[in-house]
PDB file of C-alpha atoms and ligand atoms in Angstrom:
ATOM      1  CA  MET D  16     222.268 107.757  53.730  1.00  0.00           C
ATOM      2  CA  LYS D  17     219.984 108.470  50.772  1.00  0.00           C
ATOM      3  CA  LEU D  18     220.707 111.212  48.233  1.00  0.00           C
ATOM      4  CA  SER D  19     217.619 113.178  49.288  1.00  0.00           C
ATOM      5  CA  GLU D  20     218.846 113.228  52.907  1.00  0.00           C
ATOM      6  CA  HIS D  21     222.347 114.303  51.865  1.00  0.00           C
ATOM      7  CA  LEU D  22     220.838 117.220  49.921  1.00  0.00           C
ATOM      8  CA  ALA D  23     218.427 118.248  52.695  1.00  0.00           C
ATOM      9  CA  ASP D  24     220.193 121.465  53.706  1.00  0.00           C
ATOM     10  CA  TYR D  25     220.669 122.905  50.211  1.00  0.00           C
ATOM     11  CA  ASP D  26     218.500 125.417  48.309  1.00  0.00           C
ATOM     12  CA  SER D  27     215.251 123.564  47.564  1.00  0.00           C
ATOM     13  CA  ASP D  28     215.225 124.321  43.813  1.00  0.00           C
ATOM     14  CA  VAL D  29     218.775 122.991  43.449  1.00  0.00           C
ATOM     15  CA  ARG D  30     218.028 119.960  45.626  1.00  0.00           C
ATOM     16  CA  ASP D  31     214.804 119.120  43.778  1.00  0.00           C
ATOM     17  CA  THR D  32     216.478 119.588  40.385  1.00  0.00           C
ATOM     18  CA  ILE D  33     219.237 117.135  41.316  1.00  0.00           C
ATOM     19  CA  LEU D  34     216.657 114.631  42.598  1.00  0.00           C
ATOM     20  CA  GLN D  35     214.672 115.006  39.365  1.00  0.00           C
ATOM     21  CA  ILE D  36     217.802 114.407  37.274  1.00  0.00           C
ATOM     22  CA  ALA D  37     218.641 111.379  39.440  1.00  0.00           C
ATOM     23  CA  ASP D  38     215.176 109.911  38.762  1.00  0.00           C
ATOM     24  CA  THR D  39     215.435 110.559  35.026  1.00  0.00           C
ATOM     25  CA  CYS D  40     218.888 108.945  34.920  1.00  0.00           C
ATOM     26  CA  VAL D  41     217.545 105.817  36.611  1.00  0.00           C
ATOM     27  CA  ARG D  42     215.009 105.657  33.762  1.00  0.00           C
ATOM     28  CA  ILE D  43     217.820 106.181  31.222  1.00  0.00           C
ATOM     29  CA  SER D  44     219.838 103.378  32.834  1.00  0.00           C
ATOM     30  CA  LYS D  45     216.969 100.994  32.042  1.00  0.00           C
ATOM     31  CA  GLY D  46     216.661 102.115  28.422  1.00  0.00           C
ATOM     32  CA  PHE D  47     220.010 101.043  26.957  1.00  0.00           C
ATOM     33  CA  ALA D  48     219.260  97.546  25.650  1.00  0.00           C
ATOM     34  CA  SER D  49     216.534  98.634  23.233  1.00  0.00           C
ATOM     35  CA  ARG D  50     218.312 101.792  21.998  1.00  0.00           C
ATOM     36  CA  GLN D  51     221.751 100.630  20.914  1.00  0.00           C
ATOM     37  CA  SER D  52     221.453 101.633  17.267  1.00  0.00           C
ATOM     38  CA  GLN D  53     222.843 104.670  15.499  1.00  0.00           C
ATOM     39  CA  SER D  54     220.299 107.258  14.419  1.00  0.00           C
ATOM     40  CA  ASP D  55     220.332 108.726  10.918  1.00  0.00           C
ATOM     41  CA  THR D  56     220.980 112.233  12.279  1.00  0.00           C
ATOM     42  CA  GLN D  57     223.988 114.274  13.349  1.00  0.00           C
ATOM     43  CA  ASN D  58     224.335 116.810  16.141  1.00  0.00           C
ATOM     44  CA  VAL D  59     225.528 120.380  15.600  1.00  0.00           C
ATOM     45  CA  TYR D  60     229.112 119.126  15.844  1.00  0.00           C
ATOM     46  CA  GLY D  61     228.642 116.820  12.869  1.00  0.00           C
ATOM     47  CA  GLU D  62     228.759 113.750  15.105  1.00  0.00           C
ATOM     48  CA  THR D  63     226.371 110.875  14.348  1.00  0.00           C
ATOM     49  CA  GLN D  64     223.846 110.628  17.158  1.00  0.00           C
ATOM     50  CA  MET D  65     223.146 107.299  18.795  1.00  0.00           C
ATOM     51  CA  ALA D  66     219.441 106.565  19.348  1.00  0.00           C
ATOM     52  CA  LEU D  67     220.238 106.765  23.039  1.00  0.00           C
ATOM     53  CA  ASP D  68     221.802 110.247  22.711  1.00  0.00           C
ATOM     54  CA  LYS D  69     218.515 111.571  21.346  1.00  0.00           C
ATOM     55  CA  TRP D  70     216.255 109.654  23.716  1.00  0.00           C
ATOM     56  CA  ALA D  71     218.293 110.617  26.817  1.00  0.00           C
ATOM     57  CA  ASP D  72     218.248 114.222  25.611  1.00  0.00           C
ATOM     58  CA  GLN D  73     214.470 114.154  25.123  1.00  0.00           C
ATOM     59  CA  VAL D  74     213.605 112.609  28.493  1.00  0.00           C
ATOM     60  CA  LEU D  75     215.929 114.926  30.402  1.00  0.00           C
ATOM     61  CA  ILE D  76     214.581 118.024  28.631  1.00  0.00           C
ATOM     62  CA  GLU D  77     210.941 116.978  29.155  1.00  0.00           C
ATOM     63  CA  ASP D  78     211.384 116.099  32.835  1.00  0.00           C
ATOM     64  CA  LEU D  79     213.282 119.333  33.554  1.00  0.00           C
ATOM     65  CA  ARG D  80     210.784 121.436  31.583  1.00  0.00           C
ATOM     66  CA  GLU D  81     207.878 119.873  33.524  1.00  0.00           C
ATOM     67  CA  SER D  82     209.657 120.300  36.868  1.00  0.00           C
ATOM     68  CA  GLY D  83     209.144 124.078  36.638  1.00  0.00           C
ATOM     69  CA  LEU D  84     212.471 124.425  38.476  1.00  0.00           C
ATOM     70  CA  VAL D  85     214.708 125.202  35.500  1.00  0.00           C
ATOM     71  CA  LYS D  86     214.756 128.438  33.512  1.00  0.00           C
ATOM     72  CA  TYR D  87     217.613 127.812  31.043  1.00  0.00           C
ATOM     73  CA  LEU D  88     218.754 124.523  29.561  1.00  0.00           C
ATOM     74  CA  ALA D  89     221.642 123.905  27.174  1.00  0.00           C
ATOM     75  CA  SER D  90     222.280 120.410  25.822  1.00  0.00           C
ATOM     76  CA  GLU D  91     225.099 119.006  23.706  1.00  0.00           C
ATOM     77  CA  GLU D  92     222.322 117.622  21.474  1.00  0.00           C
ATOM     78  CA  GLN D  93     220.585 121.001  20.999  1.00  0.00           C
ATOM     79  CA  PRO D  94     221.849 123.948  18.868  1.00  0.00           C
ATOM     80  CA  ASP D  95     220.711 126.685  21.265  1.00  0.00           C
ATOM     81  CA  ILE D  96     219.852 127.401  24.900  1.00  0.00           C
ATOM     82  CA  LEU D  97     216.214 126.475  25.682  1.00  0.00           C
ATOM     83  CA  GLU D  98     214.209 128.793  27.962  1.00  0.00           C
ATOM     84  CA  PHE D  99     211.350 127.345  30.056  1.00  0.00           C
ATOM     85  CA  ASP D 100     208.439 128.900  31.955  1.00  0.00           C
ATOM     86  CA  SER D 101     209.782 128.805  35.471  1.00  0.00           C
ATOM     87  CA  GLN D 102     209.566 130.903  38.621  1.00  0.00           C
ATOM     88  CA  GLY D 103     213.148 129.937  39.291  1.00  0.00           C
ATOM     89  CA  ASP D 104     216.403 131.066  37.659  1.00  0.00           C
ATOM     90  CA  LEU D 105     218.422 127.840  37.448  1.00  0.00           C
ATOM     91  CA  GLY D 106     220.482 127.105  34.339  1.00  0.00           C
ATOM     92  CA  ILE D 107     221.357 123.506  33.480  1.00  0.00           C
ATOM     93  CA  THR D 108     223.884 122.164  30.970  1.00  0.00           C
ATOM     94  CA  LEU D 109     223.598 118.571  29.774  1.00  0.00           C
ATOM     95  CA  ASP D 110     225.749 116.080  28.026  1.00  0.00           C
ATOM     96  CA  PRO D 111     222.834 113.647  28.037  1.00  0.00           C
ATOM     97  CA  LEU D 112     225.054 110.759  27.128  1.00  0.00           C
ATOM     98  CA  ASP D 113     228.816 111.027  27.029  1.00  0.00           C
ATOM     99  CA  GLY D 114     230.803 108.204  25.411  1.00  0.00           C
ATOM    100  CA  SER D 115     227.715 106.924  23.562  1.00  0.00           C
ATOM    101  CA  SER D 116     229.770 105.379  20.731  1.00  0.00           C
ATOM    102  CA  LEU D 117     230.888 102.818  23.324  1.00  0.00           C
ATOM    103  CA  ILE D 118     227.419 101.478  24.113  1.00  0.00           C
ATOM    104  CA  GLY D 119     227.807  98.823  21.421  1.00  0.00           C
ATOM    105  CA  VAL D 120     230.872  97.433  23.205  1.00  0.00           C
ATOM    106  CA  ASN D 121     229.363  97.695  26.678  1.00  0.00           C
ATOM    107  CA  LEU D 122     231.810 100.214  28.142  1.00  0.00           C
ATOM    108  CA  ALA D 123     230.797 102.771  30.774  1.00  0.00           C
ATOM    109  CA  VAL D 124     228.978 105.899  29.575  1.00  0.00           C
ATOM    110  CA  GLY D 125     227.438 108.760  31.513  1.00  0.00           C
ATOM    111  CA  THR D 126     225.244 111.831  31.872  1.00  0.00           C
ATOM    112  CA  ILE D 127     227.075 115.083  32.737  1.00  0.00           C
ATOM    113  CA  VAL D 128     225.269 118.068  34.298  1.00  0.00           C
ATOM    114  CA  GLY D 129     226.333 121.640  35.107  1.00  0.00           C
ATOM    115  CA  ILE D 130     224.210 123.758  37.479  1.00  0.00           C
ATOM    116  CA  TYR D 131     224.134 127.569  37.221  1.00  0.00           C
ATOM    117  CA  LYS D 132     222.026 130.398  38.624  1.00  0.00           C
ATOM    118  CA  GLY D 133     220.736 133.222  36.412  1.00  0.00           C
ATOM    119  CA  GLY D 134     222.020 131.978  33.088  1.00  0.00           C
ATOM    120  CA  ILE D 135     224.532 129.617  31.467  1.00  0.00           C
ATOM    121  CA  LEU D 136     227.063 131.523  29.345  1.00  0.00           C
ATOM    122  CA  MET D 137     229.364 132.451  32.222  1.00  0.00           C
ATOM    123  CA  PRO D 138     232.753 131.127  33.427  1.00  0.00           C
ATOM    124  CA  GLY D 139     232.540 127.706  35.061  1.00  0.00           C
ATOM    125  CA  GLN D 140     233.854 129.084  38.374  1.00  0.00           C
ATOM    126  CA  MET D 141     230.433 130.735  38.771  1.00  0.00           C
ATOM    127  CA  MET D 142     228.638 127.373  38.751  1.00  0.00           C
ATOM    128  CA  VAL D 143     226.463 126.460  41.707  1.00  0.00           C
ATOM    129  CA  GLY D 144     227.407 122.822  41.332  1.00  0.00           C
ATOM    130  CA  ALA D 145     227.819 119.886  38.975  1.00  0.00           C
ATOM    131  CA  LEU D 146     227.056 116.180  38.844  1.00  0.00           C
ATOM    132  CA  TYR D 147     227.478 113.130  36.682  1.00  0.00           C
ATOM    133  CA  VAL D 148     225.801 109.733  36.554  1.00  0.00           C
ATOM    134  CA  LEU D 149     228.045 106.907  35.377  1.00  0.00           C
ATOM    135  CA  TYR D 150     226.353 103.837  33.870  1.00  0.00           C
ATOM    136  CA  GLY D 151     228.835 101.013  34.418  1.00  0.00           C
ATOM    137  CA  PRO D 152     228.837  97.782  36.420  1.00  0.00           C
ATOM    138  CA  LEU D 153     227.432 100.140  39.058  1.00  0.00           C
ATOM    139  CA  THR D 154     225.222 103.132  38.381  1.00  0.00           C
ATOM    140  CA  THR D 155     226.741 105.938  40.442  1.00  0.00           C
ATOM    141  CA  LEU D 156     225.865 109.618  40.898  1.00  0.00           C
ATOM    142  CA  THR D 157     228.651 112.004  41.939  1.00  0.00           C
ATOM    143  CA  TYR D 158     227.817 115.612  42.847  1.00  0.00           C
ATOM    144  CA  THR D 159     229.234 118.733  44.348  1.00  0.00           C
ATOM    145  CA  LEU D 160     227.469 121.902  45.494  1.00  0.00           C
ATOM    146  CA  LYS D 161     230.821 123.406  46.585  1.00  0.00           C
ATOM    147  CA  LYS D 162     230.857 121.575  49.912  1.00  0.00           C
ATOM    148  CA  GLY D 163     232.872 118.561  48.866  1.00  0.00           C
ATOM    149  CA  VAL D 164     232.412 115.842  46.244  1.00  0.00           C
ATOM    150  CA  HIS D 165     230.102 112.975  47.175  1.00  0.00           C
ATOM    151  CA  GLU D 166     229.319 109.701  45.411  1.00  0.00           C
ATOM    152  CA  PHE D 167     226.146 107.629  45.577  1.00  0.00           C
ATOM    153  CA  VAL D 168     225.417 104.178  44.178  1.00  0.00           C
ATOM    154  CA  LEU D 169     222.066 102.915  42.904  1.00  0.00           C
ATOM    155  CA  ASP D 170     221.053 100.093  45.240  1.00  0.00           C
ATOM    156  CA  ASP D 171     218.811  97.090  44.616  1.00  0.00           C
ATOM    157  CA  THR D 172     215.750  99.060  45.675  1.00  0.00           C
ATOM    158  CA  GLY D 173     216.395 101.794  43.088  1.00  0.00           C
ATOM    159  CA  GLN D 174     217.675 104.336  45.641  1.00  0.00           C
ATOM    160  CA  PHE D 175     220.936 106.304  45.324  1.00  0.00           C
ATOM    161  CA  VAL D 176     222.737 105.646  48.633  1.00  0.00           C
ATOM    162  CA  LEU D 177     225.966 107.229  49.873  1.00  0.00           C
ATOM    163  CA  GLN D 178     229.049 105.317  48.718  1.00  0.00           C
ATOM    164  CA  GLU D 179     231.822 107.834  49.450  1.00  0.00           C
ATOM    165  CA  GLU D 180     231.768 111.309  51.021  1.00  0.00           C
ATOM    166  CA  SER D 181     234.201 114.220  50.586  1.00  0.00           C
ATOM    167  CA  ILE D 182     236.260 112.541  47.871  1.00  0.00           C
ATOM    168  CA  ARG D 183     239.798 113.944  47.433  1.00  0.00           C
ATOM    169  CA  ILE D 184     241.790 113.206  44.276  1.00  0.00           C
ATOM    170  CA  PRO D 185     244.882 111.206  45.313  1.00  0.00           C
ATOM    171  CA  GLU D 186     248.307 111.285  43.669  1.00  0.00           C
ATOM    172  CA  GLY D 187     248.451 108.632  40.964  1.00  0.00           C
ATOM    173  CA  LYS D 188     250.484 107.783  37.878  1.00  0.00           C
ATOM    174  CA  ILE D 189     247.842 107.146  35.249  1.00  0.00           C
ATOM    175  CA  PHE D 190     246.889 109.286  32.278  1.00  0.00           C
ATOM    176  CA  ALA D 191     244.053 109.236  29.754  1.00  0.00           C
ATOM    177  CA  PRO D 192     245.484 110.771  26.538  1.00  0.00           C
ATOM    178  CA  GLY D 193     242.814 111.409  23.883  1.00  0.00           C
ATOM    179  CA  ALA D 194     243.453 112.153  20.188  1.00  0.00           C
ATOM    180  CA  LEU D 195     246.311 111.049  17.904  1.00  0.00           C
ATOM    181  CA  ARG D 196     249.977 111.379  18.894  1.00  0.00           C
ATOM    182  CA  LYS D 197     250.975 112.404  15.353  1.00  0.00           C
ATOM    183  CA  ASN D 198     248.847 115.545  15.767  1.00  0.00           C
ATOM    184  CA  TYR D 199     250.228 116.651  19.154  1.00  0.00           C
ATOM    185  CA  LEU D 200     251.450 120.234  19.536  1.00  0.00           C
ATOM    186  CA  ALA D 201     255.071 120.592  20.769  1.00  0.00           C
ATOM    187  CA  GLY D 202     254.207 121.576  24.338  1.00  0.00           C
ATOM    188  CA  HIS D 203     251.697 118.748  24.705  1.00  0.00           C
ATOM    189  CA  LEU D 204     254.189 116.207  23.314  1.00  0.00           C
ATOM    190  CA  LYS D 205     256.861 117.393  25.771  1.00  0.00           C
ATOM    191  CA  TRP D 206     254.351 116.993  28.616  1.00  0.00           C
ATOM    192  CA  ILE D 207     253.264 113.501  27.525  1.00  0.00           C
ATOM    193  CA  GLU D 208     256.917 112.421  27.268  1.00  0.00           C
ATOM    194  CA  ALA D 209     257.569 113.765  30.771  1.00  0.00           C
ATOM    195  CA  LEU D 210     254.653 111.729  32.168  1.00  0.00           C
ATOM    196  CA  GLU D 211     255.814 108.588  30.319  1.00  0.00           C
ATOM    197  CA  ALA D 212     259.398 109.099  31.564  1.00  0.00           C
ATOM    198  CA  ASP D 213     257.944 109.320  35.059  1.00  0.00           C
ATOM    199  CA  GLY D 214     256.245 105.940  34.663  1.00  0.00           C
ATOM    200  CA  TYR D 215     252.635 107.030  34.038  1.00  0.00           C
ATOM    201  CA  LYS D 216     250.430 104.231  32.656  1.00  0.00           C
ATOM    202  CA  ILE D 217     247.716 104.769  30.026  1.00  0.00           C
ATOM    203  CA  ARG D 218     244.159 104.230  31.185  1.00  0.00           C
ATOM    204  CA  PHE D 219     241.893 105.469  28.331  1.00  0.00           C
ATOM    205  CA  SER D 220     238.451 104.086  27.434  1.00  0.00           C
ATOM    206  CA  GLY D 221     237.236 106.755  24.999  1.00  0.00           C
ATOM    207  CA  SER D 222     234.483 107.759  27.409  1.00  0.00           C
ATOM    208  CA  PHE D 223     235.415 111.134  28.887  1.00  0.00           C
ATOM    209  CA  VAL D 224     233.130 110.826  31.898  1.00  0.00           C
ATOM    210  CA  ALA D 225     234.360 107.325  32.752  1.00  0.00           C
ATOM    211  CA  ASP D 226     238.005 108.268  32.220  1.00  0.00           C
ATOM    212  CA  VAL D 227     237.722 111.355  34.448  1.00  0.00           C
ATOM    213  CA  HIS D 228     235.864 109.315  37.088  1.00  0.00           C
ATOM    214  CA  GLN D 229     238.847 106.943  37.220  1.00  0.00           C
ATOM    215  CA  ILE D 230     241.265 109.903  37.550  1.00  0.00           C
ATOM    216  CA  LEU D 231     239.144 111.380  40.373  1.00  0.00           C
ATOM    217  CA  HIS D 232     239.522 108.125  42.324  1.00  0.00           C
ATOM    218  CA  LYS D 233     243.045 107.061  41.360  1.00  0.00           C
ATOM    219  CA  GLY D 234     244.822 110.341  40.587  1.00  0.00           C
ATOM    220  CA  GLY D 235     246.699 111.307  37.423  1.00  0.00           C
ATOM    221  CA  VAL D 236     245.246 113.278  34.516  1.00  0.00           C
ATOM    222  CA  PHE D 237     242.802 113.194  31.592  1.00  0.00           C
ATOM    223  CA  THR D 238     243.534 115.133  28.443  1.00  0.00           C
ATOM    224  CA  TYR D 239     241.936 115.773  25.092  1.00  0.00           C
ATOM    225  CA  PRO D 240     244.336 118.468  23.838  1.00  0.00           C
ATOM    226  CA  GLY D 241     244.401 121.087  21.139  1.00  0.00           C
ATOM    227  CA  LEU D 242     246.001 119.607  18.039  1.00  0.00           C
ATOM    228  CA  VAL D 243     247.900 120.625  14.933  1.00  0.00           C
ATOM    229  CA  GLY D 244     245.218 122.049  12.664  1.00  0.00           C
ATOM    230  CA  ASN D 245     242.614 121.855  15.447  1.00  0.00           C
ATOM    231  CA  GLU D 246     243.900 123.985  18.311  1.00  0.00           C
ATOM    232  CA  GLN D 247     240.555 123.981  20.149  1.00  0.00           C
ATOM    233  CA  GLY D 248     240.428 120.172  20.370  1.00  0.00           C
ATOM    234  CA  LYS D 249     237.191 118.184  20.412  1.00  0.00           C
ATOM    235  CA  LEU D 250     235.494 118.434  23.782  1.00  0.00           C
ATOM    236  CA  ARG D 251     232.994 121.096  24.783  1.00  0.00           C
ATOM    237  CA  LEU D 252     233.642 123.612  27.558  1.00  0.00           C
ATOM    238  CA  LEU D 253     230.043 123.827  28.741  1.00  0.00           C
ATOM    239  CA  PHE D 254     228.964 120.197  28.502  1.00  0.00           C
ATOM    240  CA  GLU D 255     232.167 118.332  29.390  1.00  0.00           C
ATOM    241  CA  GLY D 256     235.076 120.493  30.571  1.00  0.00           C
ATOM    242  CA  ASN D 257     233.314 122.769  33.046  1.00  0.00           C
ATOM    243  CA  PRO D 258     231.162 120.276  34.988  1.00  0.00           C
ATOM    244  CA  MET D 259     233.827 117.568  35.287  1.00  0.00           C
ATOM    245  CA  GLY D 260     236.559 120.173  35.852  1.00  0.00           C
ATOM    246  CA  PHE D 261     234.460 121.801  38.577  1.00  0.00           C
ATOM    247  CA  ILE D 262     234.025 118.470  40.377  1.00  0.00           C
ATOM    248  CA  VAL D 263     237.717 117.504  40.183  1.00  0.00           C
ATOM    249  CA  THR D 264     238.768 121.009  41.288  1.00  0.00           C
ATOM    250  CA  GLU D 265     236.399 120.763  44.281  1.00  0.00           C
ATOM    251  CA  ALA D 266     238.062 117.407  45.090  1.00  0.00           C
ATOM    252  CA  GLY D 267     241.486 119.105  45.273  1.00  0.00           C
ATOM    253  CA  GLY D 268     242.547 118.715  41.635  1.00  0.00           C
ATOM    254  CA  ALA D 269     242.675 121.260  38.811  1.00  0.00           C
ATOM    255  CA  THR D 270     241.680 121.910  35.201  1.00  0.00           C
ATOM    256  CA  SER D 271     243.310 123.740  32.337  1.00  0.00           C
ATOM    257  CA  ASP D 272     243.178 124.416  28.613  1.00  0.00           C
ATOM    258  CA  GLY D 273     246.955 124.131  28.793  1.00  0.00           C
ATOM    259  CA  ARG D 274     247.453 127.696  29.974  1.00  0.00           C
ATOM    260  CA  ARG D 275     244.749 128.577  32.508  1.00  0.00           C
ATOM    261  CA  SER D 276     241.871 127.019  34.394  1.00  0.00           C
ATOM    262  CA  LEU D 277     238.928 126.016  32.216  1.00  0.00           C
ATOM    263  CA  LEU D 278     236.702 127.476  34.921  1.00  0.00           C
ATOM    264  CA  ALA D 279     238.038 130.982  34.236  1.00  0.00           C
ATOM    265  CA  ILE D 280     237.082 130.931  30.532  1.00  0.00           C
ATOM    266  CA  GLN D 281     234.132 133.039  29.375  1.00  0.00           C
ATOM    267  CA  PRO D 282     232.225 130.746  26.949  1.00  0.00           C
ATOM    268  CA  ASN D 283     231.757 132.386  23.547  1.00  0.00           C
ATOM    269  CA  ALA D 284     228.885 130.056  22.590  1.00  0.00           C
ATOM    270  CA  VAL D 285     227.260 126.835  23.806  1.00  0.00           C
ATOM    271  CA  SER D 286     229.389 125.024  21.225  1.00  0.00           C
ATOM    272  CA  HIS D 287     232.682 126.456  22.586  1.00  0.00           C
ATOM    273  CA  ARG D 288     235.348 123.749  22.329  1.00  0.00           C
ATOM    274  CA  VAL D 289     238.497 123.778  24.431  1.00  0.00           C
ATOM    275  CA  PRO D 290     241.651 121.740  24.917  1.00  0.00           C
ATOM    276  CA  ILE D 291     241.044 119.816  28.141  1.00  0.00           C
ATOM    277  CA  TYR D 292     243.370 118.811  30.983  1.00  0.00           C
ATOM    278  CA  ILE D 293     241.643 117.592  34.160  1.00  0.00           C
ATOM    279  CA  GLY D 294     243.446 115.910  37.064  1.00  0.00           C
ATOM    280  CA  GLY D 295     245.973 116.409  39.835  1.00  0.00           C
ATOM    281  CA  LYS D 296     247.548 119.801  40.505  1.00  0.00           C
ATOM    282  CA  ARG D 297     251.010 118.374  39.735  1.00  0.00           C
ATOM    283  CA  GLU D 298     250.110 117.301  36.213  1.00  0.00           C
ATOM    284  CA  ILE D 299     248.171 120.497  35.484  1.00  0.00           C
ATOM    285  CA  ASN D 300     250.993 122.761  36.741  1.00  0.00           C
ATOM    286  CA  LEU D 301     253.431 120.832  34.552  1.00  0.00           C
ATOM    287  CA  ILE D 302     251.565 121.438  31.262  1.00  0.00           C
ATOM    288  CA  GLU D 303     251.024 125.125  32.104  1.00  0.00           C
ATOM    289  CA  ASN D 304     254.723 125.585  32.949  1.00  0.00           C
ATOM    290  CA  ILE D 305     255.815 123.833  29.744  1.00  0.00           C
ATOM    291  CA  ASN D 306     253.542 126.067  27.673  1.00  0.00           C
ATOM    292  CA  LYS D 307     254.797 129.181  29.517  1.00  0.00           C
ATOM    293  CA  GLU D 308     258.319 128.238  28.395  1.00  0.00           C
ATOM    294  CA  GLY D 309     257.043 128.944  24.878  1.00  0.00           C
ATOM    295  CA  TYR D 310     256.618 125.438  23.487  1.00  0.00           C
ATOM    296  CA  GLU D 311     253.798 125.910  20.979  1.00  0.00           C
TER     297      GLU D 311
HETATM  298  P1  LIG Y   6     230.076 112.230  23.323  1.00  0.00           P
HETATM  299  O1  LIG Y   6     229.719 110.772  23.273  1.00  0.00           O
HETATM  300  O2  LIG Y   6     229.275 113.003  24.337  1.00  0.00           O
HETATM  301  O3  LIG Y   6     230.117 112.860  21.962  1.00  0.00           O
HETATM  302  O4  LIG Y   6     231.571 112.318  23.889  1.00  0.00           O
HETATM  303  C1  LIG Y   6     232.535 111.601  23.239  1.00  0.00           C
HETATM  304  C2  LIG Y   6     233.857 112.220  23.549  1.00  0.00           C
HETATM  305  C3  LIG Y   6     234.408 111.826  24.907  1.00  0.00           C
HETATM  306  O5  LIG Y   6     233.559 111.005  25.651  1.00  0.00           O
HETATM  307  C4  LIG Y   6     235.676 111.087  24.586  1.00  0.00           C
HETATM  308  O6  LIG Y   6     236.719 111.441  25.456  1.00  0.00           O
HETATM  309  C5  LIG Y   6     235.978 111.548  23.185  1.00  0.00           C
HETATM  310  O7  LIG Y   6     234.743 111.806  22.571  1.00  0.00           O
HETATM  311  C6  LIG Y   6     236.710 110.496  22.414  1.00  0.00           C
HETATM  312  O8  LIG Y   6     236.933 111.078  21.156  1.00  0.00           O
HETATM  313  P2  LIG Y   6     237.708 110.218  20.035  1.00  0.00           P
HETATM  314  O9  LIG Y   6     236.771 109.110  19.693  1.00  0.00           O
HETATM  315  O10 LIG Y   6     237.945 111.206  18.947  1.00  0.00           O
HETATM  316  O11 LIG Y   6     238.985 109.726  20.701  1.00  0.00           O
HETATM  317 MN1  LIG Y   7     230.475 114.056  25.599  1.00  0.00          MN
HETATM  318 MN1  LIG Y   8     227.164 113.242  24.405  1.00  0.00          MN
END
């Protein structure tokens, strides 16, 4: 089944926006070889932008502006929410390219998208849906519009065709622990030690979207925690935590900032950073229970 057929029964603006993003991402997937260099600019987070970060951002913004379907657009590569002339009221968040520092070593990177109605700065639980495209040995598109999580693969004819429907996160003993151990907060360290004692194996590539994709399919948990001296951590609620957390939650998993679901958090700005835990309910309940016991 093709992506367009799978989306047939959904709201036409949402369906057409997803199909537009899918087309743009196919174009992005062909643009890597000639855009591997670093640019001489930084984003609002002080991170050096890869040429591909900026190009992917530009093509996605232009295509979505021209579609006339999108009213609000927030991108990790833009300082503020963009507002377009549109009859519709869809809000889109973009991490145009997540994991881009890994392009030079040919590891999987991806495009992460959140879909909202009537705005963007609202808790993630109010999202209409979310999707990500993963550029790896396969180019896959995984989406949810709150009726299950479904994965498509780009075939030889350039079509996204159904690979797996109604994905459920299994139980699995792998974990993707971002950041430096020496900076762990006490509760997080206690949690990591509990996972290690229980035989969890590290599977961490440094690409959030690829690491969470692996957790979705094999179980376990991804974390980029709050740290000593940096309690909000590194990853962004709007561009990374909410869309991927929404998808994993829809697949039967859960998300947390260590105390409550990411999807319940009211963003204070597009740049809102949060500690991130995304994975199986078991692992998420464990960190929240440890923190409730008062381990700061
Ligand atoms: P982005 O490329 O969109 O900036 O995201 C990079 C993020 C995320 O993909 C990954 O989990 C994290 O950076 C890794 O950070 P460190 O390099 O600090 O471990
Ligand atoms: Mn990112
Ligand atoms: Mn990015």
